XYZ file of C-alpha atoms in Angstrom:
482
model
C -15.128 -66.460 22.249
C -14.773 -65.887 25.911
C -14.555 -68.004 28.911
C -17.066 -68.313 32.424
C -14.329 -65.896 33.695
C -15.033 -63.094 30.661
C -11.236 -63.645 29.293
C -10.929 -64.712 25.711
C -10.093 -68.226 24.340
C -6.414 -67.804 22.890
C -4.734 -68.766 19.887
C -1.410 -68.385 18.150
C -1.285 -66.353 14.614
C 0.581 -67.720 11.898
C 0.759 -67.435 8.666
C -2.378 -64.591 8.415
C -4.437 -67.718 10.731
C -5.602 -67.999 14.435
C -4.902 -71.803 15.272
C -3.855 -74.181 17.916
C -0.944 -76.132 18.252
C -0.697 -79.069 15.973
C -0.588 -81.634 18.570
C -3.428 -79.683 21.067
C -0.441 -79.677 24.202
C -1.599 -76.546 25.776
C -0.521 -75.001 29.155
C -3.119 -73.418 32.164
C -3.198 -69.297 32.247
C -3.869 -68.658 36.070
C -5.348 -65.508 37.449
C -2.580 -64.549 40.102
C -5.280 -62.271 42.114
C -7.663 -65.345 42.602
C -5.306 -68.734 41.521
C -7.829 -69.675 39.574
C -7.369 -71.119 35.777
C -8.797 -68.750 33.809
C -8.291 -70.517 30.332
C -5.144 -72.695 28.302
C -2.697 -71.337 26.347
C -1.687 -73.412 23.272
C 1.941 -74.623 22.914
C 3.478 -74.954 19.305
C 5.405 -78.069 18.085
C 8.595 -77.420 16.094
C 6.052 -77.891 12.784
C 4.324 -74.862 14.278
C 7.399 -72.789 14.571
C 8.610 -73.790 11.004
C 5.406 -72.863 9.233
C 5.804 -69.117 11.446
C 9.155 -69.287 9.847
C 8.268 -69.489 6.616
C 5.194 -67.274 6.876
C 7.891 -64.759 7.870
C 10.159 -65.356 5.137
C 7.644 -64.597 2.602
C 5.844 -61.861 4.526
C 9.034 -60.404 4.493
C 9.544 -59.750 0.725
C 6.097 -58.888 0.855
C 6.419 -55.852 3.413
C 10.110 -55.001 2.450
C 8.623 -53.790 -0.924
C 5.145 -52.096 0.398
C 5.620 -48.487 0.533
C 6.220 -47.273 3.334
C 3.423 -44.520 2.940
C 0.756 -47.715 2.762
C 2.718 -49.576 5.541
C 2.663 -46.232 7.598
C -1.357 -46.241 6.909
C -2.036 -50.010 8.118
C 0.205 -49.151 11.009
C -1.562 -45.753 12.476
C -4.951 -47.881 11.893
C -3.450 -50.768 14.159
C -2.385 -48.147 16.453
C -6.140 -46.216 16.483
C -7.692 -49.491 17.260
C -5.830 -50.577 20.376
C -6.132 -46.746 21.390
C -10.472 -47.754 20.761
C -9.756 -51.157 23.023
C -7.710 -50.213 25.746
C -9.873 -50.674 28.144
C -10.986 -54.542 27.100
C -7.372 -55.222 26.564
C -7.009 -53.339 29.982
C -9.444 -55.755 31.609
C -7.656 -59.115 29.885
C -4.320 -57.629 31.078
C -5.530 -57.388 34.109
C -7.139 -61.049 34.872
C -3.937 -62.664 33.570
C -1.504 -60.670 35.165
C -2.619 -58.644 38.210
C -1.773 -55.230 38.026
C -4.763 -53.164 38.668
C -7.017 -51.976 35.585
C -5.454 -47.993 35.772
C -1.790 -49.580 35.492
C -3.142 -52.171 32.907
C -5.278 -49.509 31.055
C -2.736 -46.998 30.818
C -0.114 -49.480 29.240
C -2.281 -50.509 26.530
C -2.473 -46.481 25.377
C 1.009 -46.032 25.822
C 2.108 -48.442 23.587
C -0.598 -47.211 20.899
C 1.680 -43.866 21.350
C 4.585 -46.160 20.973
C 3.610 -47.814 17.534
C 2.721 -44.276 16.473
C 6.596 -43.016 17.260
C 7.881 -45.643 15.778
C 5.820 -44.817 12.502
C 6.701 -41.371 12.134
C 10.357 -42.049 13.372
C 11.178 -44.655 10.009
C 9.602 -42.207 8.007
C 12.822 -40.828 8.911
C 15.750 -43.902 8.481
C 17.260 -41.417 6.022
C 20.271 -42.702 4.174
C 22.633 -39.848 2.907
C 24.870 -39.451 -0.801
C 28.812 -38.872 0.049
C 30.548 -36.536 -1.997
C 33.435 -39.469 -3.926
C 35.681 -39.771 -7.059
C 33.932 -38.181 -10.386
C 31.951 -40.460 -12.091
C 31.265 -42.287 -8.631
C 27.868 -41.861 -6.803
C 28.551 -43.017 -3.370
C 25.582 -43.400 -1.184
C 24.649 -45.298 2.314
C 21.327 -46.966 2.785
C 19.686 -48.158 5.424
C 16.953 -51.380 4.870
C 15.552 -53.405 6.853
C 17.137 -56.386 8.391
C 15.134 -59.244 7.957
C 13.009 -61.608 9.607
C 12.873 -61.132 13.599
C 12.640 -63.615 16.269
C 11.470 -61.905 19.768
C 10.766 -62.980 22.816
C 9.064 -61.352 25.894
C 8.505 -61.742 29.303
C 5.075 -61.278 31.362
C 5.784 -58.673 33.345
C 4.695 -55.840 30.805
C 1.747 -57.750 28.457
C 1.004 -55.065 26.510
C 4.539 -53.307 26.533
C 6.665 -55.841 26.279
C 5.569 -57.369 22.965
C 4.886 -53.665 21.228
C 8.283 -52.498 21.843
C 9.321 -55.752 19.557
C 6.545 -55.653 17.296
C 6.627 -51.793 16.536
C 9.949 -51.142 16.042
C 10.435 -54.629 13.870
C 7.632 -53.685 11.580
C 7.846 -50.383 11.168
C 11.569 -51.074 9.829
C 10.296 -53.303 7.054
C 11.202 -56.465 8.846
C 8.601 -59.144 9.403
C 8.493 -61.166 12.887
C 7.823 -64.207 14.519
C 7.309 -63.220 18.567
C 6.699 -65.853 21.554
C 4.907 -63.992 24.379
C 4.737 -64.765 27.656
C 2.509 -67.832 28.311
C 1.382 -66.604 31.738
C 0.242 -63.654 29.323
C -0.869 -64.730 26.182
C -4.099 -62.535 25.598
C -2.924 -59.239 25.708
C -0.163 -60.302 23.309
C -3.219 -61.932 20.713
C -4.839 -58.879 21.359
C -2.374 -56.635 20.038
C -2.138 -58.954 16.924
C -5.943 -58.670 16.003
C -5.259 -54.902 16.139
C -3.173 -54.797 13.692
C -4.726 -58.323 11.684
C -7.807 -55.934 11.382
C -6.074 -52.948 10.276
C -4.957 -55.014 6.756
C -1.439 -56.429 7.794
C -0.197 -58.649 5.287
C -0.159 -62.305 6.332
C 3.231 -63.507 7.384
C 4.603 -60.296 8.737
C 3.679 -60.599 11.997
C 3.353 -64.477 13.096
C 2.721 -64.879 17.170
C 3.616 -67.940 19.242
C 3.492 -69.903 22.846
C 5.630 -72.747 23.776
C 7.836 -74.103 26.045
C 10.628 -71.470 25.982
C 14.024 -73.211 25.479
C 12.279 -75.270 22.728
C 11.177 -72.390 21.044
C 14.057 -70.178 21.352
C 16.552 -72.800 19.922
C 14.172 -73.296 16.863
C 13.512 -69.896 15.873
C 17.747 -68.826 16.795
C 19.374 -71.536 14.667
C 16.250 -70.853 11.258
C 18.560 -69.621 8.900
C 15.358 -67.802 8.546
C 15.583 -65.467 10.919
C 17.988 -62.552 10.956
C 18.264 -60.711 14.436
C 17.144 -61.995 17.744
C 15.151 -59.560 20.160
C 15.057 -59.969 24.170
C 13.703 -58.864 26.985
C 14.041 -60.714 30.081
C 16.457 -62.022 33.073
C 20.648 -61.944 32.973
C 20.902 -65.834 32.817
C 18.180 -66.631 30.013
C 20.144 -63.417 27.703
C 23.322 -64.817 28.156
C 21.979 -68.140 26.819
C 20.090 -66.462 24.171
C 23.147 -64.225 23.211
C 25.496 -67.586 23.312
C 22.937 -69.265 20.893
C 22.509 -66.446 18.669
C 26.393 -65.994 18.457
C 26.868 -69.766 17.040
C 25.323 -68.841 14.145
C 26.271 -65.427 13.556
C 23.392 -63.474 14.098
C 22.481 -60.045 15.616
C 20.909 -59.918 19.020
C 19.115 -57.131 21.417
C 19.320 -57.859 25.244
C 17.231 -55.810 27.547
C 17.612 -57.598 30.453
C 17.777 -57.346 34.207
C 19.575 -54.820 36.815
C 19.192 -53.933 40.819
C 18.637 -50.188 40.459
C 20.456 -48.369 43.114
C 18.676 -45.053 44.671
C 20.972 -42.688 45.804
C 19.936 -39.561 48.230
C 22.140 -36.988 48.878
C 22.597 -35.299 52.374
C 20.875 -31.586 50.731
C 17.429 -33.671 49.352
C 14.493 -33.372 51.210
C 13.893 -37.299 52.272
C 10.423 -36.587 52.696
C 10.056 -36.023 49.177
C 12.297 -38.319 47.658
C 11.102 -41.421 49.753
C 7.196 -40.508 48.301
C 8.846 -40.345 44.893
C 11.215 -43.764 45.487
C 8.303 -45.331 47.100
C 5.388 -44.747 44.171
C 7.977 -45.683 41.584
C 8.966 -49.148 43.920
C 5.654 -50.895 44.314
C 4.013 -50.312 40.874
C 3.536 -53.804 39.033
C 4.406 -54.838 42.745
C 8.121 -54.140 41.732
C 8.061 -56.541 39.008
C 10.083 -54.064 36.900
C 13.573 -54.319 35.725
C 14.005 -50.363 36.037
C 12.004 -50.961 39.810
C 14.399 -48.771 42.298
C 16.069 -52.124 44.522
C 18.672 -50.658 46.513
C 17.686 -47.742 48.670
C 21.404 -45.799 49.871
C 20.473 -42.660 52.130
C 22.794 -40.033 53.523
C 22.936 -40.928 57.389
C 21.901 -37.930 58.216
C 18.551 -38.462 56.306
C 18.221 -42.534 57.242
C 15.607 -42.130 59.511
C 13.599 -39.854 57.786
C 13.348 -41.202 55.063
C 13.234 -44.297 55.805
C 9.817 -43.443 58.196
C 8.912 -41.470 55.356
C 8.916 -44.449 53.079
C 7.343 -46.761 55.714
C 4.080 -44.793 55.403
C 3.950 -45.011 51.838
C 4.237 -48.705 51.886
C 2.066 -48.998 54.275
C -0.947 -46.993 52.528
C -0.490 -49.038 49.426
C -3.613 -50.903 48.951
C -2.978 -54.677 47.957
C -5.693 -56.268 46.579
C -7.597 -57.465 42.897
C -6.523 -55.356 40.628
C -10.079 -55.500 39.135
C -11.451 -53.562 42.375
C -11.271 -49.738 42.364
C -9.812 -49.028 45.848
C -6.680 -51.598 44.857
C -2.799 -49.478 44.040
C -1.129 -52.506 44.102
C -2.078 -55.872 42.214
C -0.583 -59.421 43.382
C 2.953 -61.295 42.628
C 2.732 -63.237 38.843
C 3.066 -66.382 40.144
C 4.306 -68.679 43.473
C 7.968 -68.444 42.307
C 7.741 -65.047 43.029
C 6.558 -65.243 46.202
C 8.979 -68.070 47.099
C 11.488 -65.232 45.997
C 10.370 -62.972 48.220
C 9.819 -64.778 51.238
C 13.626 -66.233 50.338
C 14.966 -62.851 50.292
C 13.376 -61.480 53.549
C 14.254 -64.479 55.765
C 17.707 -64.453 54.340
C 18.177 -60.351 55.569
C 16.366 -60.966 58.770
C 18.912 -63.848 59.198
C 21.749 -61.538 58.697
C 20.833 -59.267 60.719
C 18.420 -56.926 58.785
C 15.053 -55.568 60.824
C 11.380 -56.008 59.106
C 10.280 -52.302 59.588
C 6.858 -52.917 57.494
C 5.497 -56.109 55.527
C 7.640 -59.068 55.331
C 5.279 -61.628 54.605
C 2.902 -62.962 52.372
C -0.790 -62.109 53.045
C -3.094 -64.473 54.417
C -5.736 -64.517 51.342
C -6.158 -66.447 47.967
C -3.620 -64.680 45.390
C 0.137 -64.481 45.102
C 0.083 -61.273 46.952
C 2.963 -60.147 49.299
C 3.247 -57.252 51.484
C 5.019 -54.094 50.777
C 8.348 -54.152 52.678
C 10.836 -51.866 53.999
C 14.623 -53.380 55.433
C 16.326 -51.788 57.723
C 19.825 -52.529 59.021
C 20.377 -54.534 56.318
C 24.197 -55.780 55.951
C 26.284 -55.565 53.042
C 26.360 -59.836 52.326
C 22.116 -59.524 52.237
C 21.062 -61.886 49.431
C 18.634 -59.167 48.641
C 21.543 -56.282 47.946
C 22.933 -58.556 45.383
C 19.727 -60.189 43.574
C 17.236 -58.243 41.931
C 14.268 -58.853 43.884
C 11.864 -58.412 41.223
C 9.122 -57.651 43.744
C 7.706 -55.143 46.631
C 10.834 -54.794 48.672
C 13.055 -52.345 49.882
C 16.287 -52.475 51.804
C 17.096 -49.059 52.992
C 21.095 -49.032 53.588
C 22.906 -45.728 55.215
C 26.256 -44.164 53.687
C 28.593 -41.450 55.223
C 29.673 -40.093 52.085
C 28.932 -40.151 48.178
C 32.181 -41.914 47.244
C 31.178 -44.649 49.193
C 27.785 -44.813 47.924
C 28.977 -44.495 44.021
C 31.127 -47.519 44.630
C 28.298 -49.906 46.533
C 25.924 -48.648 43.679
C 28.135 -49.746 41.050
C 29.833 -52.923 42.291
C 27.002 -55.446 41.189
C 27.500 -56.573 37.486
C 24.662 -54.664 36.301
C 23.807 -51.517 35.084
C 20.174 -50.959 33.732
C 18.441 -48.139 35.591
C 19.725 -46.025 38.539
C 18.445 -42.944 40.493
C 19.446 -39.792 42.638
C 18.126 -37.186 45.020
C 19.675 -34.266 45.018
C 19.134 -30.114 45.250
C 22.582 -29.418 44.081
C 23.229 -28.962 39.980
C 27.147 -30.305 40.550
C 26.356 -33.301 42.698
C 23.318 -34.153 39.848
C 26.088 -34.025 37.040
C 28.583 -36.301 39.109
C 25.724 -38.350 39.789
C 25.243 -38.621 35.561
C 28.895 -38.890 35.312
C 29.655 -41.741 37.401
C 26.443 -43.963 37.893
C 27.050 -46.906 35.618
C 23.843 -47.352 34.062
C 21.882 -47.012 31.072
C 19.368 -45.657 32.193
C 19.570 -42.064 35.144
C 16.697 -40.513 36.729
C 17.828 -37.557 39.213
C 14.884 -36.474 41.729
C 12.365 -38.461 40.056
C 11.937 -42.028 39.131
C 11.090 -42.068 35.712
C 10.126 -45.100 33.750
C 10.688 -46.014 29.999
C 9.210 -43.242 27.120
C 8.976 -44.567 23.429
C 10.682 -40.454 22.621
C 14.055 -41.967 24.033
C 16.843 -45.018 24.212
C 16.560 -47.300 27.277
C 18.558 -49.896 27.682
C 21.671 -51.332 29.905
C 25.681 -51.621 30.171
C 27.833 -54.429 31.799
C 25.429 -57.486 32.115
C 22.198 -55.489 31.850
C 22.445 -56.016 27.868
C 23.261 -54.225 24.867
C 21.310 -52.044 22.341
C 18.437 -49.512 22.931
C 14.779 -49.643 22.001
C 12.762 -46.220 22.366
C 14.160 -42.595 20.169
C 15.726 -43.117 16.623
C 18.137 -45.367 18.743
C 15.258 -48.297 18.701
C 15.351 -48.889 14.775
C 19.189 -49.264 14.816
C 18.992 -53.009 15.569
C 16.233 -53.298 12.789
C 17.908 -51.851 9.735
C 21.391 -52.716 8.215
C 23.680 -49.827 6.710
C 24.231 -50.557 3.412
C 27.278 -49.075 1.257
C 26.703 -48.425 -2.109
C 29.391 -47.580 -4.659
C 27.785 -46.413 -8.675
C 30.130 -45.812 -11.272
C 28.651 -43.987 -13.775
C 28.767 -45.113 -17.349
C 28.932 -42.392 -19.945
């Protein structure tokens, strides 16, 4: 079932079942390119969330004790399916979040490649015998930890919620996820993939609601045995805090302000292309989006016009349309944001050099900026501007710039240009991040750990780092009876 706007009706999946909420609240899903309501998301009551629980519980035991050459099976068919929909799941992504159909496309078949690592990787959870005492087997196991409750924001549809959902199930563990509600389609979509490929019912239960409602439930279920996250500094400390009353295991990916460091030997040509590309896709709405731009003097001006150029030949615009590079904001807040950030520089001190403003056209969409002169007590040096703007900020030498890009409490992604082998190594050595790109901007790859240090979160999802939160090391100790 579709709507007049060709996006699909959506439902929440419990319990093996599509359904609504069980008192019919739901909330509007607005297309950001056009503000127009595109269709309703339903919102579950706590009787909702209870009967996802216990679907969970039980789907657990269920897909604990499935071999894990069968659960491999359903899972590659999941993963073949979404590979054979991306581009209808590319289309929904699209209408519900903005980013144009390539960016939206190309997600969806990335995170088929991402279920399919995480397959072949816990084929691999290997526990290991210890040589002990005669007549003593002593061995280490690893299993699977238990119901999951995850949570996601909207910033990645497709991305987001497979990260959760891949590495949860391919451990054995069984999961209860709330999406985005901005983005609730490409969330249901990934469920049907793997509903049609023969997942038991329980083991993977999806939910909307209002967010602190649904995060206290599903946290204090003695149900539920770990707590997934992905999503801003304040809400992870809460979830963290809530998860930590009651004893239970959490993973926080959450936000940064990447610094971008170029070195006096880089060609700022080149690395403002590279630093501008890697800025403005999902219109900067990306926690690993490069936020603080520190250039050697000496290259300031070059790169900085360099960079102006870039921005402005992004083309802003639907992301349904062909010609369009860069889709619109998710919602008004962000644009508020943005529009709060750039009159607070300008304020300061800090000179509009390209965009600044929103567009004058239906859509949340906001030009791509470039600061200049931007002073050190900018709002936007110190708050990740989750959006498409760059302050560009000159240092005299790379002490100086090590210590500005490592003063914020955060320390998810970071990123240096440099033709020097040495200066690339410091860079490594003393960036505090989880996450270091040097002459290149690279984004998250399901082959290895991303995550952050200091208040950008703990634990690591992507490489055979991702099912460590998923799996419990178990000690076992067999004396052996004559």
């Amino acid at each position: 079932m579709t709507t007049d706007h060709g996006y699909p009706a959506v439902r929440m999946y419990i319990a093996g079942e599509w359904c609504q909420g069980g008192t019919g609240r739901t909330a509007p899903i607005v297309n950001p390119a056009t503000e127009e309501v595109i269709g309703a998301v339903p919102l579950a009551t706590p009787a909702d969330l209870d009967r996802a629980l216990k679907a969970a519980d039980e789907g657990f035991r269920i897909w604990r004790d499935t071999p894990v050459a069968r659960r491999s099976q359903i899972l590659h068919t999941a993963a073949d399916l979404l590979t054979g929909r991306a581009a209808e799941v590319g289309r929904i992504m699209t209408l519900e979040q903005g980013k144009p159909l390539a960016e939206s496309t190309g997600e969806v078949r990335r995170v088929a490649d991402t279920l399919r690592w995480h397959i072949e990787d816990a084929r691999r959870a290997y526990g290991r015998i210890i040589p002990s005492a005669p007549g003593t087997l002593l061995s280490v196991r690893r299993a699977p930890v238990g119901p999951v409750a995850a949570f996601v924001p909207w910033n990645f549809p497709a991305g987001g919620p497979m990260r959760k959902m891949s590495a949860a199930l391919t451990a054995g563990c069984s999961i209860v996820i709330k999406a985005a509600e901005e983005t609730p389609a490409t969330a249901a979509e990934l469920v049907r993939c793997f509903a049609d490929a023969g997942l038991p019912a329980g083991v993977l239960n999806l939910v909307f609601g209002a967010p602190a409602e649904v995060s206290a439930h599903l946290i204090a279920s003695p149900v539920t045995r770990l707590i997934a996250f992905t999503g801003s500094v304040p809400v992870g400390k809460l979830l963290a805090a809530e998860a930590g009353k009651v004893m239970k295991p959490s993973l926080m990916e959450l936000g940064g302000h990447a610094p971008v460091i170029v070195c006096p030997d880089a060609d700022p040509a080149t690395a403002a292309r590279s630093a501008a590309r890697a800025k403005f896709v999902n219109a900067g709405q990306v926690c690993t989006s490069p936020s603080r731009f520190l250039v050697h003097e000496s290259l300031a001006e070059d790169f900085t016009a360099e960079f102006v150029k870039a921005a402005e030949a992004v083309t802003v615009g639907d992301g349904l349309s062909e010609c369009t590079t860069m889709g619109p904001l998710a919602n008004e807040r962000r644009l508020d944001a943005m529009r709060r950030l750039t009159a607070d520089a300008v304020a300061r001190g800090a000179t509009v050099r390209t965009g600044g403003e929103r567009l004058d056209r239906a859509g949340y969409f906001f030009a791509p900026t470039v600061l200049t002169d931007v002073p050190p007590d900018a709002d936007v040096l110190h708050e990740e501007p989750f959006g498409p703007i760059a302050p560009i900020v000159p240092f005299a030498d790379l002490d100086e710039a090590l210590h500005t890009a490592n003063e914020l409490p955060y320390g998810l992604a970071a990123y240096g240009y440099t033709d020097s082998a040495a200066t690339a190594e410091r860079l490594a050595g003393a960036l505090e991040a989880g996450i270091l790109s040097i002459n290149h901007c690279g984004g998250s790859v399901h082959e290895a750990p991303s995550g952050g240090v200091k208040e950008s979160g703990y634990g690591r999802e992507g490489g055979p780092e991702a099912l460590d939160a998923y799996l419990v090391t178990k000690r076992v100790s067999h004396l052996l009876v004559p």
